[in-house]
């Protein structure tokens, strides 16, 4: 019993350590997600007319978001495992893929100099892919 308690404390300590370690998977992915949020907020401001639409700034942001969209997933060791014991890994990867596709399409539209009318639904699709994954996988 004593050793069980000791084990639990050690595990809790280790978990605490990995949280504050800037190179831990959770710290790395959280900093990418923060960058994603900042970038999508800049784009969202233009899409919603809160800031003036500047095509060059929008395009740069859309390219950045596209690059960021593939960055977090290697920092989720818990979803690297596959097979029947980890059914949610496939669902997670599919949700990640949706974001990558949506940001690729948004960046292509921006690159093509599309009008805001055409860009808006693409941006909405990006936001929906963030939300769809968060609903299932992001802890409260
Ligand atoms: C495939 C799943 C998935 C997609 C797609 C996704 N996220 Fe997340 N996101 C997560 C998970 C899981 C967490 C919790 C990570 C953690 O706690 O380590 C998270 C956490 C976050 C956080 C909090 C980071 C922190 O400091 O704790 C932000 C902000 C965020 N996501 C923004 C976004 C934005 C913006 C998009 C879309 C452009 C997006 N996410 C798309 C899964 C996803």
GROMACS .gro file of C-alpha atoms and ligand atoms in nm:
model
  183
    1UNK     CA    1   0.000   0.000   0.000
    2UNK     CA    2   0.280   0.235   0.093
    3UNK     CA    3   0.450   0.177  -0.239
    4UNK     CA    4   0.125   0.243  -0.423
    5UNK     CA    5   0.093   0.582  -0.256
    6UNK     CA    6   0.454   0.656  -0.337
    7UNK     CA    7   0.394   0.560  -0.697
    8UNK     CA    8   0.092   0.787  -0.724
    9UNK     CA    9   0.283   1.082  -0.580
   10UNK     CA   10   0.570   1.028  -0.819
   11UNK     CA   11   0.332   1.008  -1.112
   12UNK     CA   12   0.160   1.329  -1.004
   13UNK     CA   13   0.496   1.500  -0.967
   14UNK     CA   14   0.608   1.387  -1.308
   15UNK     CA   15   0.285   1.509  -1.463
   16UNK     CA   16   0.336   1.842  -1.291
   17UNK     CA   17   0.690   1.865  -1.422
   18UNK     CA   18   0.600   1.789  -1.778
   19UNK     CA   19   0.344   2.069  -1.768
   20UNK     CA   20   0.597   2.335  -1.682
   21UNK     CA   21   0.867   2.198  -1.911
   22UNK     CA   22   0.864   2.420  -2.223
   23UNK     CA   23   0.978   2.124  -2.434
   24UNK     CA   24   0.709   1.886  -2.320
   25UNK     CA   25   0.459   1.777  -2.585
   26UNK     CA   26   0.176   1.966  -2.418
   27UNK     CA   27   0.376   2.291  -2.392
   28UNK     CA   28   0.486   2.264  -2.754
   29UNK     CA   29   0.140   2.198  -2.893
   30UNK     CA   30  -0.019   2.465  -2.675
   31UNK     CA   31   0.221   2.728  -2.804
   32UNK     CA   32   0.137   2.626  -3.162
   33UNK     CA   33  -0.235   2.643  -3.084
   34UNK     CA   34  -0.191   2.991  -2.937
   35UNK     CA   35  -0.016   3.103  -3.253
   36UNK     CA   36  -0.301   2.948  -3.453
   37UNK     CA   37  -0.556   3.138  -3.251
   38UNK     CA   38  -0.373   3.470  -3.291
   39UNK     CA   39  -0.341   3.417  -3.665
   40UNK     CA   40  -0.702   3.316  -3.712
   41UNK     CA   41  -0.815   3.614  -3.504
   42UNK     CA   42  -0.630   3.849  -3.739
   43UNK     CA   43  -0.801   3.686  -4.036
   44UNK     CA   44  -1.136   3.675  -3.856
   45UNK     CA   45  -1.118   4.049  -3.788
   46UNK     CA   46  -1.095   4.115  -4.161
   47UNK     CA   47  -1.360   3.858  -4.251
   48UNK     CA   48  -1.604   4.014  -4.006
   49UNK     CA   49  -1.522   4.370  -4.102
   50UNK     CA   50  -1.374   4.464  -3.765
   51UNK     CA   51  -1.056   4.558  -3.944
   52UNK     CA   52  -1.003   4.669  -4.304
   53UNK     CA   53  -0.948   4.390  -4.554
   54UNK     CA   54  -0.590   4.404  -4.667
   55UNK     CA   55  -0.533   4.126  -4.923
   56UNK     CA   56  -0.157   4.104  -4.869
   57UNK     CA   57  -0.189   4.076  -4.490
   58UNK     CA   58  -0.472   3.829  -4.530
   59UNK     CA   59  -0.272   3.614  -4.768
   60UNK     CA   60   0.030   3.610  -4.537
   61UNK     CA   61  -0.194   3.508  -4.246
   62UNK     CA   62  -0.368   3.238  -4.449
   63UNK     CA   63  -0.029   3.096  -4.549
   64UNK     CA   64   0.087   3.099  -4.190
   65UNK     CA   65  -0.230   2.927  -4.073
   66UNK     CA   66  -0.185   2.661  -4.339
   67UNK     CA   67   0.171   2.597  -4.219
   68UNK     CA   68   0.059   2.587  -3.854
   69UNK     CA   69  -0.225   2.347  -3.934
   70UNK     CA   70   0.009   2.053  -3.969
   71UNK     CA   71   0.235   2.144  -3.677
   72UNK     CA   72   0.058   2.035  -3.355
   73UNK     CA   73  -0.013   1.672  -3.432
   74UNK     CA   74   0.332   1.524  -3.377
   75UNK     CA   75   0.311   1.664  -3.022
   76UNK     CA   76   0.020   1.438  -2.933
   77UNK     CA   77   0.196   1.114  -2.841
   78UNK     CA   78  -0.133   0.981  -2.703
   79UNK     CA   79  -0.278   0.982  -3.055
   80UNK     CA   80   0.025   0.830  -3.222
   81UNK     CA   81  -0.078   0.483  -3.116
   82UNK     CA   82  -0.306   0.307  -3.359
   83UNK     CA   83  -0.504  -0.012  -3.371
   84UNK     CA   84  -0.825  -0.123  -3.207
   85UNK     CA   85  -0.701  -0.028  -2.861
   86UNK     CA   86  -0.695   0.334  -2.968
   87UNK     CA   87  -1.000   0.393  -3.182
   88UNK     CA   88  -1.002   0.767  -3.117
   89UNK     CA   89  -0.659   0.807  -3.281
   90UNK     CA   90  -0.821   0.768  -3.622
   91UNK     CA   91  -1.093   1.017  -3.538
   92UNK     CA   92  -0.833   1.266  -3.415
   93UNK     CA   93  -0.627   1.230  -3.731
   94UNK     CA   94  -0.937   1.281  -3.945
   95UNK     CA   95  -1.019   1.600  -3.755
   96UNK     CA   96  -0.660   1.719  -3.800
   97UNK     CA   97  -0.682   1.642  -4.171
   98UNK     CA   98  -1.000   1.849  -4.200
   99UNK     CA   99  -0.821   2.153  -4.062
  100UNK     CA  100  -0.529   2.100  -4.299
  101UNK     CA  101  -0.764   2.077  -4.598
  102UNK     CA  102  -0.966   2.381  -4.490
  103UNK     CA  103  -0.655   2.598  -4.438
  104UNK     CA  104  -0.507   2.482  -4.770
  105UNK     CA  105  -0.825   2.587  -4.948
  106UNK     CA  106  -0.834   2.920  -4.766
  107UNK     CA  107  -0.471   2.993  -4.856
  108UNK     CA  108  -0.540   2.901  -5.221
  109UNK     CA  109  -0.834   3.142  -5.234
  110UNK     CA  110  -0.629   3.421  -5.079
  111UNK     CA  111  -0.345   3.349  -5.319
  112UNK     CA  112  -0.585   3.367  -5.614
  113UNK     CA  113  -0.695   3.712  -5.498
  114UNK     CA  114  -1.052   3.598  -5.435
  115UNK     CA  115  -1.311   3.844  -5.314
  116UNK     CA  116  -1.413   3.854  -4.949
  117UNK     CA  117  -1.743   3.703  -5.061
  118UNK     CA  118  -1.558   3.386  -5.165
  119UNK     CA  119  -1.309   3.394  -4.881
  120UNK     CA  120  -1.569   3.417  -4.605
  121UNK     CA  121  -1.712   3.064  -4.637
  122UNK     CA  122  -1.359   2.922  -4.657
  123UNK     CA  123  -1.267   3.095  -4.336
  124UNK     CA  124  -1.585   2.974  -4.170
  125UNK     CA  125  -1.490   2.620  -4.270
  126UNK     CA  126  -1.153   2.664  -4.097
  127UNK     CA  127  -1.320   2.785  -3.777
  128UNK     CA  128  -1.564   2.498  -3.791
  129UNK     CA  129  -1.283   2.246  -3.816
  130UNK     CA  130  -1.119   2.396  -3.505
  131UNK     CA  131  -1.448   2.375  -3.316
  132UNK     CA  132  -1.533   2.025  -3.438
  133UNK     CA  133  -1.211   1.883  -3.298
  134UNK     CA  134  -1.234   2.082  -2.975
  135UNK     CA  135  -1.585   1.954  -2.907
  136UNK     CA  136  -1.453   1.599  -2.898
  137UNK     CA  137  -1.089   1.620  -2.795
  138UNK     CA  138  -1.017   1.938  -2.606
  139UNK     CA  139  -1.043   1.897  -2.232
  140UNK     CA  140  -1.268   2.150  -2.057
  141LIG     C1  141  -0.754   1.773  -3.449
  141LIG     C2  142  -0.791   1.844  -3.331
  141LIG     C3  143  -0.779   1.993  -3.319
  141LIG     C4  144  -0.794   2.089  -3.416
  141LIG     C5  145  -0.833   2.071  -3.562
  141LIG     C6  146  -0.771   2.216  -3.351
  141LIG     N1  147  -0.742   2.198  -3.219
  141LIG    FE1  148  -0.703   2.343  -3.083
  141LIG     N2  149  -0.673   2.202  -2.939
  141LIG     C7  150  -0.688   2.066  -2.956
  141LIG     C8  151  -0.658   1.998  -2.832
  141LIG     C9  152  -0.663   1.849  -2.808
  141LIG    C10  153  -0.624   2.097  -2.739
  141LIG    C11  154  -0.579   2.079  -2.593
  141LIG    C12  155  -0.427   2.068  -2.596
  141LIG    C13  156  -0.364   2.052  -2.460
  141LIG     O1  157  -0.430   2.072  -2.360
  141LIG     O2  158  -0.245   2.020  -2.456
  141LIG    C14  159  -0.636   2.225  -2.811
  141LIG    C15  160  -0.608   2.347  -2.753
  141LIG    C16  161  -0.620   2.469  -2.818
  141LIG    C17  162  -0.593   2.597  -2.756
  141LIG    C18  163  -0.549   2.619  -2.611
  141LIG    C19  164  -0.399   2.612  -2.602
  141LIG    C20  165  -0.352   2.631  -2.458
  141LIG     O3  166  -0.280   2.727  -2.433
  141LIG     O4  167  -0.389   2.550  -2.373
  141LIG    C21  168  -0.617   2.693  -2.851
  141LIG    C22  169  -0.603   2.843  -2.835
  141LIG    C23  170  -0.655   2.623  -2.973
  141LIG     N3  171  -0.656   2.488  -2.949
  141LIG    C24  172  -0.685   2.687  -3.091
  141LIG    C25  173  -0.717   2.620  -3.210
  141LIG    C26  174  -0.749   2.687  -3.334
  141LIG    C27  175  -0.754   2.837  -3.353
  141LIG    C28  176  -0.775   2.588  -3.426
  141LIG    C29  177  -0.811   2.603  -3.570
  141LIG    C30  178  -0.742   2.701  -3.651
  141LIG    C31  179  -0.758   2.461  -3.358
  141LIG     N4  180  -0.723   2.483  -3.227
  141LIG    C32  181  -0.777   2.339  -3.417
  141LIG    C33  182  -0.723   2.002  -3.072
  141LIG    C34  183  -0.746   2.063  -3.196
   0.00000   0.00000   0.00000
